[in-house]
Amino acid sequence: MDLKNIQNEWFSQFAQPLIIAGPCSAESESQMLETAERIRKSEARVSVFRAGIWKPRTKPNGFEGVGVIGLSWLKKVKEDFGFQTATEVANMHHVQAAIDADVDVLWIGARTTVNPFAVQEIANALSGTRKPVLVKNPVNPDLALWIGALERLANAGITNLAAIHRGFSTYRKTNYRNVPNWQIALDFKNQYPDIPLIVDPSHICGNRTGLEAVAQEALNVGYEGVMIETHCNPDAAWSDASQQITPEVLAELLRNLQVRNNDAPVFDEELERYRTLISELDYQLIDLLSQRMNVSAQIGKLKTDHNVTIFQPERWKIITEYAVRKAEETGMSADFIERIFKTIHEQSVDVQNNIMRTR
Ligand code: PEP
Ligand code: MN
């Protein structure tokens, strides 16, 4: 089955955006039921209740999920509160157990999407079923790997497919836990406009404060759903405590989100996509400049310790020549780049002078 022609019938039953909420991990029956009950009471417009039963952890000896016992709690959440339920599967045994326990929706985690063997095993185990499957982007910024995972499922006859954008890991520390790399998700959306795209601000942000802005940004550029980790007592959560929010905070966040109606002009959405890309590039420019100034500070220390003058004209000449050559190669005006580098260099000299003064 061609991924381009897939129709997600399961998804079409929901008003958009689809909201998925629930704890990172199932911890106990009471934690699950209290979270579900408070989501209901808060009147947050949640359709699917999520909880991880098997947790992929970066390091051993962490909490790796409660296992199959948690499936019975998910079932109780469904019976008592009427939510559809969702959990993460990483192999065929998980799939079988989840199907047996009547879990409505499965998702493939970012650490599993990277592994074609595991994805194929899951696809084979689901072959012939109508299970909705949500595929998170792989941890590394590789669009083909994300699409490949969806194709494996489509080839197994799974048509109720959606994608989850949860950000990408980086070695360098940033303000995000996983940088959004909007470009990749928007490229996905361009290529597969009919596959619903769901944003997971929790794993992008890694904190509570950024969730609303990331969710809003995603809705502005046409995402069809939001998944947010929600816990009855976030600070005490056994995994991802710093990014989870209470059901009441979730309800407030969802109330604040502006949902665009479907007949908003296409122009607006397209303009918003370009703006999102520009903002992300600006953020990267600032981050790079800060890295550059940090290196300048290191140079400043070294020069001070060795009694070398800060301003070295021959070095400045090499830098501008290089920048101008690169500018021309990429089709930008040499004058523009020269002006920018002049400013950067001045700042860099300032940083070094400050170091010298204070040592
Ligand atoms: C999760 O949703 O709790 C999870 C483990 O997510 P990810 O695969 O995006 O890290
Ligand atoms: Mn989590």
CSV table of C-alpha atoms and ligand atoms in Angstrom, one decimal:
chain,number,residue,atom,x,y,z
A,1,MET,CA,0.0,0.0,0.0
A,2,ASP,CA,1.4,3.4,-1.0
A,3,LEU,CA,1.8,5.7,1.9
A,4,LYS,CA,0.6,8.6,-0.3
A,5,ASN,CA,-2.8,7.0,-0.8
A,6,ILE,CA,-3.5,6.1,2.8
A,7,GLN,CA,-6.7,7.3,4.5
A,8,ASN,CA,-6.7,7.2,8.3
A,9,GLU,CA,-10.4,6.4,9.0
A,10,TRP,CA,-9.8,6.1,12.7
A,11,PHE,CA,-8.5,9.7,12.9
A,12,SER,CA,-11.5,11.1,11.0
A,13,GLN,CA,-13.8,10.3,13.9
A,14,PHE,CA,-12.2,13.1,16.0
A,15,ALA,CA,-12.7,16.9,16.0
A,16,GLN,CA,-9.4,18.5,15.2
A,17,PRO,CA,-7.0,18.9,16.8
A,18,LEU,CA,-7.0,15.4,18.3
A,19,ILE,CA,-5.8,15.7,21.9
A,20,ILE,CA,-3.8,12.8,23.5
A,21,ALA,CA,-2.9,13.1,27.2
A,22,GLY,CA,-1.8,11.0,30.1
A,23,PRO,CA,1.2,10.2,32.1
A,24,CYS,CA,4.7,9.4,30.7
A,25,SER,CA,4.5,6.1,32.5
A,26,ALA,CA,1.8,4.0,34.2
A,27,GLU,CA,2.9,3.8,37.8
A,28,SER,CA,0.0,2.4,39.8
A,29,GLU,CA,-3.7,1.9,39.3
A,30,SER,CA,-4.5,4.8,41.5
A,31,GLN,CA,-2.1,7.2,39.7
A,32,MET,CA,-3.8,6.2,36.4
A,33,LEU,CA,-7.3,6.5,37.6
A,34,GLU,CA,-6.8,9.7,39.4
A,35,THR,CA,-5.1,11.3,36.4
A,36,ALA,CA,-8.0,10.1,34.1
A,37,GLU,CA,-10.6,11.3,36.5
A,38,ARG,CA,-9.1,14.7,36.9
A,39,ILE,CA,-8.7,15.1,33.1
A,40,ARG,CA,-12.4,14.3,32.8
A,41,LYS,CA,-13.3,16.7,35.6
A,42,SER,CA,-11.1,19.5,34.2
A,43,GLU,CA,-13.1,19.3,30.9
A,44,ALA,CA,-9.9,19.2,28.9
A,45,ARG,CA,-11.0,18.1,25.4
A,46,VAL,CA,-8.9,14.8,25.6
A,47,SER,CA,-9.9,11.9,23.3
A,48,VAL,CA,-7.1,9.5,23.9
A,49,PHE,CA,-5.4,8.6,27.2
A,50,ARG,CA,-1.8,7.7,26.9
A,51,ALA,CA,0.6,5.8,29.3
A,52,GLY,CA,3.9,4.1,28.8
A,53,ILE,CA,3.8,0.5,30.1
A,54,TRP,CA,7.3,-0.5,28.8
A,55,LYS,CA,9.7,2.4,29.0
A,56,PRO,CA,12.9,2.7,26.9
A,57,ARG,CA,15.5,4.2,29.1
A,58,THR,CA,18.8,5.6,28.0
A,59,LYS,CA,20.7,4.0,31.0
A,60,PRO,CA,20.1,0.7,32.8
A,61,ASN,CA,18.8,0.6,36.4
A,62,GLY,CA,16.2,3.3,35.7
A,63,PHE,CA,12.4,2.6,35.9
A,64,GLU,CA,11.7,0.5,32.9
A,65,GLY,CA,7.9,0.5,33.2
A,66,VAL,CA,5.5,-1.6,35.2
A,67,GLY,CA,4.9,-4.1,32.3
A,68,VAL,CA,1.7,-6.0,31.5
A,69,ILE,CA,0.0,-5.3,34.8
A,70,GLY,CA,-0.3,-1.7,33.6
A,71,LEU,CA,-2.4,-2.9,30.7
A,72,SER,CA,-5.2,-3.7,33.1
A,73,TRP,CA,-5.1,-0.2,34.5
A,74,LEU,CA,-5.4,1.2,31.0
A,75,LYS,CA,-8.4,-1.0,30.4
A,76,LYS,CA,-10.0,0.3,33.6
A,77,VAL,CA,-9.4,3.9,32.5
A,78,LYS,CA,-11.3,3.1,29.3
A,79,GLU,CA,-14.2,1.4,31.1
A,80,ASP,CA,-14.5,4.1,33.8
A,81,PHE,CA,-13.9,7.2,31.8
A,82,GLY,CA,-14.6,6.4,28.2
A,83,PHE,CA,-11.2,7.5,26.8
A,84,GLN,CA,-9.6,5.5,24.0
A,85,THR,CA,-6.2,4.3,25.3
A,86,ALA,CA,-2.7,4.3,23.8
A,87,THR,CA,0.6,2.8,24.8
A,88,GLU,CA,4.1,2.4,23.3
A,89,VAL,CA,5.2,-0.9,21.7
A,90,ALA,CA,8.8,-1.8,20.8
A,91,ASN,CA,8.5,-5.5,19.8
A,92,MET,CA,6.1,-8.2,18.8
A,93,HIS,CA,5.5,-9.3,22.4
A,94,HIS,CA,4.4,-5.8,23.4
A,95,VAL,CA,2.1,-5.7,20.3
A,96,GLN,CA,0.5,-9.1,21.3
A,97,ALA,CA,0.0,-8.1,24.9
A,98,ALA,CA,-1.5,-4.7,23.9
A,99,ILE,CA,-3.9,-6.3,21.5
A,100,ASP,CA,-4.9,-8.9,24.0
A,101,ALA,CA,-5.6,-6.2,26.6
A,102,ASP,CA,-7.7,-4.2,24.0
A,103,VAL,CA,-5.5,-1.1,23.9
A,104,ASP,CA,-7.0,1.1,21.2
A,105,VAL,CA,-4.0,2.9,19.8
A,106,LEU,CA,-0.3,2.0,19.7
A,107,TRP,CA,2.7,4.2,19.2
A,108,ILE,CA,6.2,3.5,18.2
A,109,GLY,CA,8.8,5.4,20.2
A,110,ALA,CA,11.6,7.5,18.9
A,111,ARG,CA,14.2,4.9,19.9
A,112,THR,CA,12.4,2.2,18.0
A,113,THR,CA,11.7,4.2,14.8
A,114,VAL,CA,15.4,4.2,14.2
A,115,ASN,CA,15.5,0.4,14.1
A,116,PRO,CA,14.1,-1.1,10.9
A,117,PHE,CA,14.3,-4.6,12.3
A,118,ALA,CA,12.1,-3.7,15.3
A,119,VAL,CA,9.7,-1.7,13.1
A,120,GLN,CA,9.4,-4.6,10.7
A,121,GLU,CA,8.7,-7.0,13.5
A,122,ILE,CA,6.0,-4.7,14.8
A,123,ALA,CA,4.5,-4.3,11.3
A,124,ASN,CA,4.4,-8.1,10.9
A,125,ALA,CA,2.7,-8.6,14.3
A,126,LEU,CA,0.1,-6.0,13.3
A,127,SER,CA,-0.5,-7.3,9.8
A,128,GLY,CA,-4.2,-7.9,9.2
A,129,THR,CA,-5.4,-5.7,12.1
A,130,ARG,CA,-7.0,-2.2,11.9
A,131,LYS,CA,-5.0,-0.9,14.9
A,132,PRO,CA,-4.2,2.8,14.7
A,133,VAL,CA,-0.4,3.3,14.9
A,134,LEU,CA,1.3,6.6,15.7
A,135,VAL,CA,5.0,6.7,14.6
A,136,LYS,CA,7.3,9.1,16.5
A,137,ASN,CA,10.1,10.7,14.6
A,138,PRO,CA,13.4,8.9,15.1
A,139,VAL,CA,15.8,10.4,17.7
A,140,ASN,CA,18.2,11.5,14.9
A,141,PRO,CA,17.2,14.1,12.3
A,142,ASP,CA,16.5,11.6,9.4
A,143,LEU,CA,13.3,12.1,7.5
A,144,ALA,CA,13.8,9.0,5.4
A,145,LEU,CA,14.0,6.8,8.5
A,146,TRP,CA,10.7,8.3,9.8
A,147,ILE,CA,9.0,7.7,6.4
A,148,GLY,CA,10.5,4.2,6.1
A,149,ALA,CA,8.9,3.2,9.4
A,150,LEU,CA,5.5,4.4,8.2
A,151,GLU,CA,6.0,2.6,4.9
A,152,ARG,CA,6.8,-0.7,6.6
A,153,LEU,CA,3.5,-0.4,8.5
A,154,ALA,CA,1.6,0.6,5.3
A,155,ASN,CA,3.1,-2.4,3.5
A,156,ALA,CA,1.7,-4.6,6.2
A,157,GLY,CA,-1.8,-3.2,5.5
A,158,ILE,CA,-2.0,-0.8,8.4
A,159,THR,CA,-3.8,2.3,7.2
A,160,ASN,CA,-4.7,4.1,10.4
A,161,LEU,CA,-1.4,5.8,10.5
A,162,ALA,CA,-0.3,9.1,12.0
A,163,ALA,CA,3.1,10.7,12.7
A,164,ILE,CA,4.2,12.3,16.0
A,165,HIS,CA,6.8,15.1,16.0
A,166,ARG,CA,8.7,14.8,19.3
A,167,GLY,CA,12.0,16.6,18.3
A,168,PHE,CA,15.5,15.4,17.7
A,169,SER,CA,18.4,14.9,20.0
A,170,THR,CA,21.6,17.0,19.9
A,171,TYR,CA,24.9,16.6,21.6
A,172,ARG,CA,25.0,20.3,22.6
A,173,LYS,CA,22.7,21.5,25.3
A,174,THR,CA,20.0,23.7,24.1
A,175,ASN,CA,16.8,25.3,25.6
A,176,TYR,CA,15.0,22.2,24.3
A,177,ARG,CA,15.3,18.6,25.4
A,178,ASN,CA,14.9,17.7,21.8
A,179,VAL,CA,15.2,20.5,19.2
A,180,PRO,CA,12.1,20.8,17.0
A,181,ASN,CA,13.9,21.0,13.6
A,182,TRP,CA,10.6,22.2,12.2
A,183,GLN,CA,12.0,21.8,8.7
A,184,ILE,CA,12.0,18.0,8.9
A,185,ALA,CA,8.4,17.8,10.2
A,186,LEU,CA,7.2,20.4,7.6
A,187,ASP,CA,9.0,18.5,4.8
A,188,PHE,CA,7.1,15.4,6.1
A,189,LYS,CA,3.8,17.3,6.0
A,190,ASN,CA,4.5,18.6,2.5
A,191,GLN,CA,5.2,15.1,1.2
A,192,TYR,CA,2.3,13.4,3.1
A,193,PRO,CA,-0.4,15.9,3.6
A,194,ASP,CA,-3.0,13.2,4.3
A,195,ILE,CA,-1.1,11.6,7.2
A,196,PRO,CA,-2.1,13.4,10.4
A,197,LEU,CA,0.8,15.0,12.1
A,198,ILE,CA,0.7,15.3,15.9
A,199,VAL,CA,3.0,17.4,18.0
A,200,ASP,CA,4.5,16.2,21.3
A,201,PRO,CA,5.6,19.4,23.0
A,202,SER,CA,6.5,17.5,26.2
A,203,HIS,CA,9.4,15.6,24.7
A,204,ILE,CA,10.5,18.6,22.6
A,205,CYS,CA,10.6,21.0,25.6
A,206,GLY,CA,11.6,18.7,28.5
A,207,ASN,CA,10.0,21.4,30.8
A,208,ARG,CA,6.6,22.8,31.5
A,209,THR,CA,7.1,26.4,30.5
A,210,GLY,CA,7.6,25.9,26.8
A,211,LEU,CA,4.7,23.5,26.1
A,212,GLU,CA,2.1,26.0,25.1
A,213,ALA,CA,4.2,27.9,22.7
A,214,VAL,CA,5.4,24.8,20.9
A,215,ALA,CA,1.8,23.4,20.7
A,216,GLN,CA,0.6,26.8,19.3
A,217,GLU,CA,3.3,27.0,16.8
A,218,ALA,CA,2.4,23.5,15.5
A,219,LEU,CA,-1.3,24.3,15.2
A,220,ASN,CA,-0.4,27.5,13.3
A,221,VAL,CA,1.4,25.5,10.7
A,222,GLY,CA,-1.4,23.0,10.3
A,223,TYR,CA,-0.7,20.1,12.6
A,224,GLU,CA,-3.7,17.9,13.3
A,225,GLY,CA,-3.1,16.8,16.9
A,226,VAL,CA,-1.3,17.4,20.2
A,227,MET,CA,0.1,14.8,22.7
A,228,ILE,CA,0.9,16.2,26.2
A,229,GLU,CA,2.2,14.2,29.2
A,230,THR,CA,-0.2,14.7,32.0
A,231,HIS,CA,0.2,13.3,35.6
A,232,CYS,CA,-1.8,13.7,38.8
A,233,ASN,CA,1.3,14.5,40.7
A,234,PRO,CA,4.0,15.6,38.1
A,235,ASP,CA,6.8,16.4,40.6
A,236,ALA,CA,6.6,12.8,41.9
A,237,ALA,CA,6.5,11.2,38.5
A,238,TRP,CA,8.7,8.1,38.0
A,239,SER,CA,9.8,9.3,34.6
A,240,ASP,CA,10.0,12.7,32.8
A,241,ALA,CA,8.8,14.5,36.0
A,242,SER,CA,10.1,18.0,34.9
A,243,GLN,CA,7.9,18.1,31.7
A,244,GLN,CA,4.6,16.7,33.0
A,245,ILE,CA,1.7,18.9,34.0
A,246,THR,CA,-1.4,18.3,36.0
A,247,PRO,CA,-4.8,17.8,34.4
A,248,GLU,CA,-5.9,21.2,35.5
A,249,VAL,CA,-2.9,22.9,33.9
A,250,LEU,CA,-3.5,20.9,30.8
A,251,ALA,CA,-7.1,22.1,30.6
A,252,GLU,CA,-5.9,25.7,31.0
A,253,LEU,CA,-3.2,25.2,28.3
A,254,LEU,CA,-5.8,23.8,25.9
A,255,ARG,CA,-8.1,26.6,26.5
A,256,ASN,CA,-5.4,29.1,25.6
A,257,LEU,CA,-4.6,27.4,22.3
A,258,GLN,CA,-5.9,29.1,19.3
A,259,VAL,CA,-7.3,26.6,16.9
A,260,ARG,CA,-7.6,27.7,13.4
A,261,ASN,CA,-10.7,26.7,11.5
A,262,ASN,CA,-10.2,24.6,8.4
A,263,ASP,CA,-11.1,27.3,6.0
A,264,ALA,CA,-8.4,29.7,7.1
A,265,PRO,CA,-6.7,30.9,3.9
A,266,VAL,CA,-3.9,28.5,2.7
A,267,PHE,CA,-1.8,31.6,2.4
A,268,ASP,CA,-1.8,32.2,6.1
A,269,GLU,CA,-0.6,28.7,6.9
A,270,GLU,CA,2.1,28.9,4.3
A,271,LEU,CA,3.3,32.2,5.6
A,272,GLU,CA,3.3,30.8,9.1
A,273,ARG,CA,5.4,27.8,8.0
A,274,TYR,CA,8.0,30.2,6.5
A,275,ARG,CA,8.0,32.2,9.7
A,276,THR,CA,8.4,29.1,11.8
A,277,LEU,CA,11.5,28.2,9.7
A,278,ILE,CA,12.9,31.7,10.0
A,279,SER,CA,12.4,31.8,13.8
A,280,GLU,CA,14.2,28.5,14.1
A,281,LEU,CA,17.1,29.7,11.9
A,282,ASP,CA,17.3,32.9,13.9
A,283,TYR,CA,17.5,30.8,17.1
A,284,GLN,CA,20.3,28.8,15.6
A,285,LEU,CA,22.2,31.9,14.5
A,286,ILE,CA,22.0,33.3,18.0
A,287,ASP,CA,23.1,30.0,19.5
A,288,LEU,CA,26.1,29.9,17.0
A,289,LEU,CA,27.0,33.4,17.9
A,290,SER,CA,27.0,32.6,21.5
A,291,GLN,CA,29.2,29.5,20.9
A,292,ARG,CA,31.6,31.7,18.8
A,293,MET,CA,31.8,34.3,21.7
A,294,ASN,CA,32.6,31.5,24.1
A,295,VAL,CA,35.5,30.4,22.0
A,296,SER,CA,36.6,34.1,21.8
A,297,ALA,CA,36.6,34.2,25.5
A,298,GLN,CA,38.9,31.1,25.6
A,299,ILE,CA,41.2,32.8,23.2
A,300,GLY,CA,41.1,35.9,25.4
A,301,LYS,CA,42.3,33.9,28.4
A,302,LEU,CA,45.0,32.3,26.4
A,303,LYS,CA,46.3,35.6,25.0
A,304,THR,CA,46.2,37.2,28.4
A,305,ASP,CA,48.2,34.3,30.0
A,306,HIS,CA,50.8,34.6,27.3
A,307,ASN,CA,50.9,38.4,27.1
A,308,VAL,CA,49.8,38.5,23.4
A,309,THR,CA,48.0,41.5,22.0
A,310,ILE,CA,44.2,41.0,21.5
A,311,PHE,CA,43.8,42.6,18.1
A,312,GLN,CA,45.8,40.9,15.4
A,313,PRO,CA,45.3,42.5,12.0
A,314,GLU,CA,46.6,39.5,9.9
A,315,ARG,CA,44.1,37.2,11.6
A,316,TRP,CA,41.2,39.6,10.9
A,317,LYS,CA,42.3,39.7,7.2
A,318,ILE,CA,42.1,35.9,7.0
A,319,ILE,CA,38.7,35.8,8.6
A,320,THR,CA,37.1,38.4,6.3
A,321,GLU,CA,38.7,36.9,3.2
A,322,TYR,CA,37.3,33.5,4.1
A,323,ALA,CA,33.8,34.9,4.9
A,324,VAL,CA,33.7,36.9,1.6
A,325,ARG,CA,34.7,33.9,-0.5
A,326,LYS,CA,32.0,31.7,1.2
A,327,ALA,CA,29.4,34.5,0.7
A,328,GLU,CA,30.1,34.6,-3.0
A,329,GLU,CA,30.0,30.8,-3.2
A,330,THR,CA,26.5,30.8,-1.7
A,331,GLY,CA,25.2,33.7,-3.8
A,332,MET,CA,25.1,36.3,-1.0
A,333,SER,CA,26.5,39.8,-1.4
A,334,ALA,CA,30.1,40.1,-0.2
A,335,ASP,CA,29.4,43.5,1.2
A,336,PHE,CA,26.6,42.1,3.4
A,337,ILE,CA,28.8,39.4,4.9
A,338,GLU,CA,31.7,41.7,5.4
A,339,ARG,CA,29.5,44.1,7.4
A,340,ILE,CA,28.2,41.2,9.6
A,341,PHE,CA,31.7,39.9,10.2
A,342,LYS,CA,33.0,43.3,11.0
A,343,THR,CA,30.4,43.5,13.8
A,344,ILE,CA,31.1,40.0,15.0
A,345,HIS,CA,34.8,40.7,15.1
A,346,GLU,CA,34.3,43.9,17.0
A,347,GLN,CA,32.3,42.1,19.6
A,348,SER,CA,34.8,39.3,19.8
A,349,VAL,CA,37.6,41.8,20.5
A,350,ASP,CA,35.4,43.4,23.2
A,351,VAL,CA,34.9,40.0,24.8
A,352,GLN,CA,38.7,39.4,24.8
A,353,ASN,CA,39.4,42.9,26.2
A,354,ASN,CA,37.0,42.3,29.0
A,355,ILE,CA,38.8,39.1,29.9
A,356,MET,CA,42.1,40.9,29.9
A,357,ARG,CA,40.8,43.7,32.2
A,358,THR,CA,39.4,41.2,34.7
A,359,ARG,CA,42.4,38.9,35.0
B,1,PEP,C1,7.1,8.8,25.6
B,1,PEP,O1,6.2,9.2,24.9
B,1,PEP,O2,7.0,8.7,26.9
B,1,PEP,C2,8.4,8.4,25.1
B,1,PEP,C3,9.3,7.5,25.6
B,1,PEP,O3,8.7,9.2,24.0
B,1,PEP,P1,9.9,9.2,22.9
B,1,PEP,O4,9.8,7.9,22.2
B,1,PEP,O5,9.5,10.4,22.1
B,1,PEP,O6,11.2,9.5,23.7
B,2,MN,MN,8.0,10.6,28.5
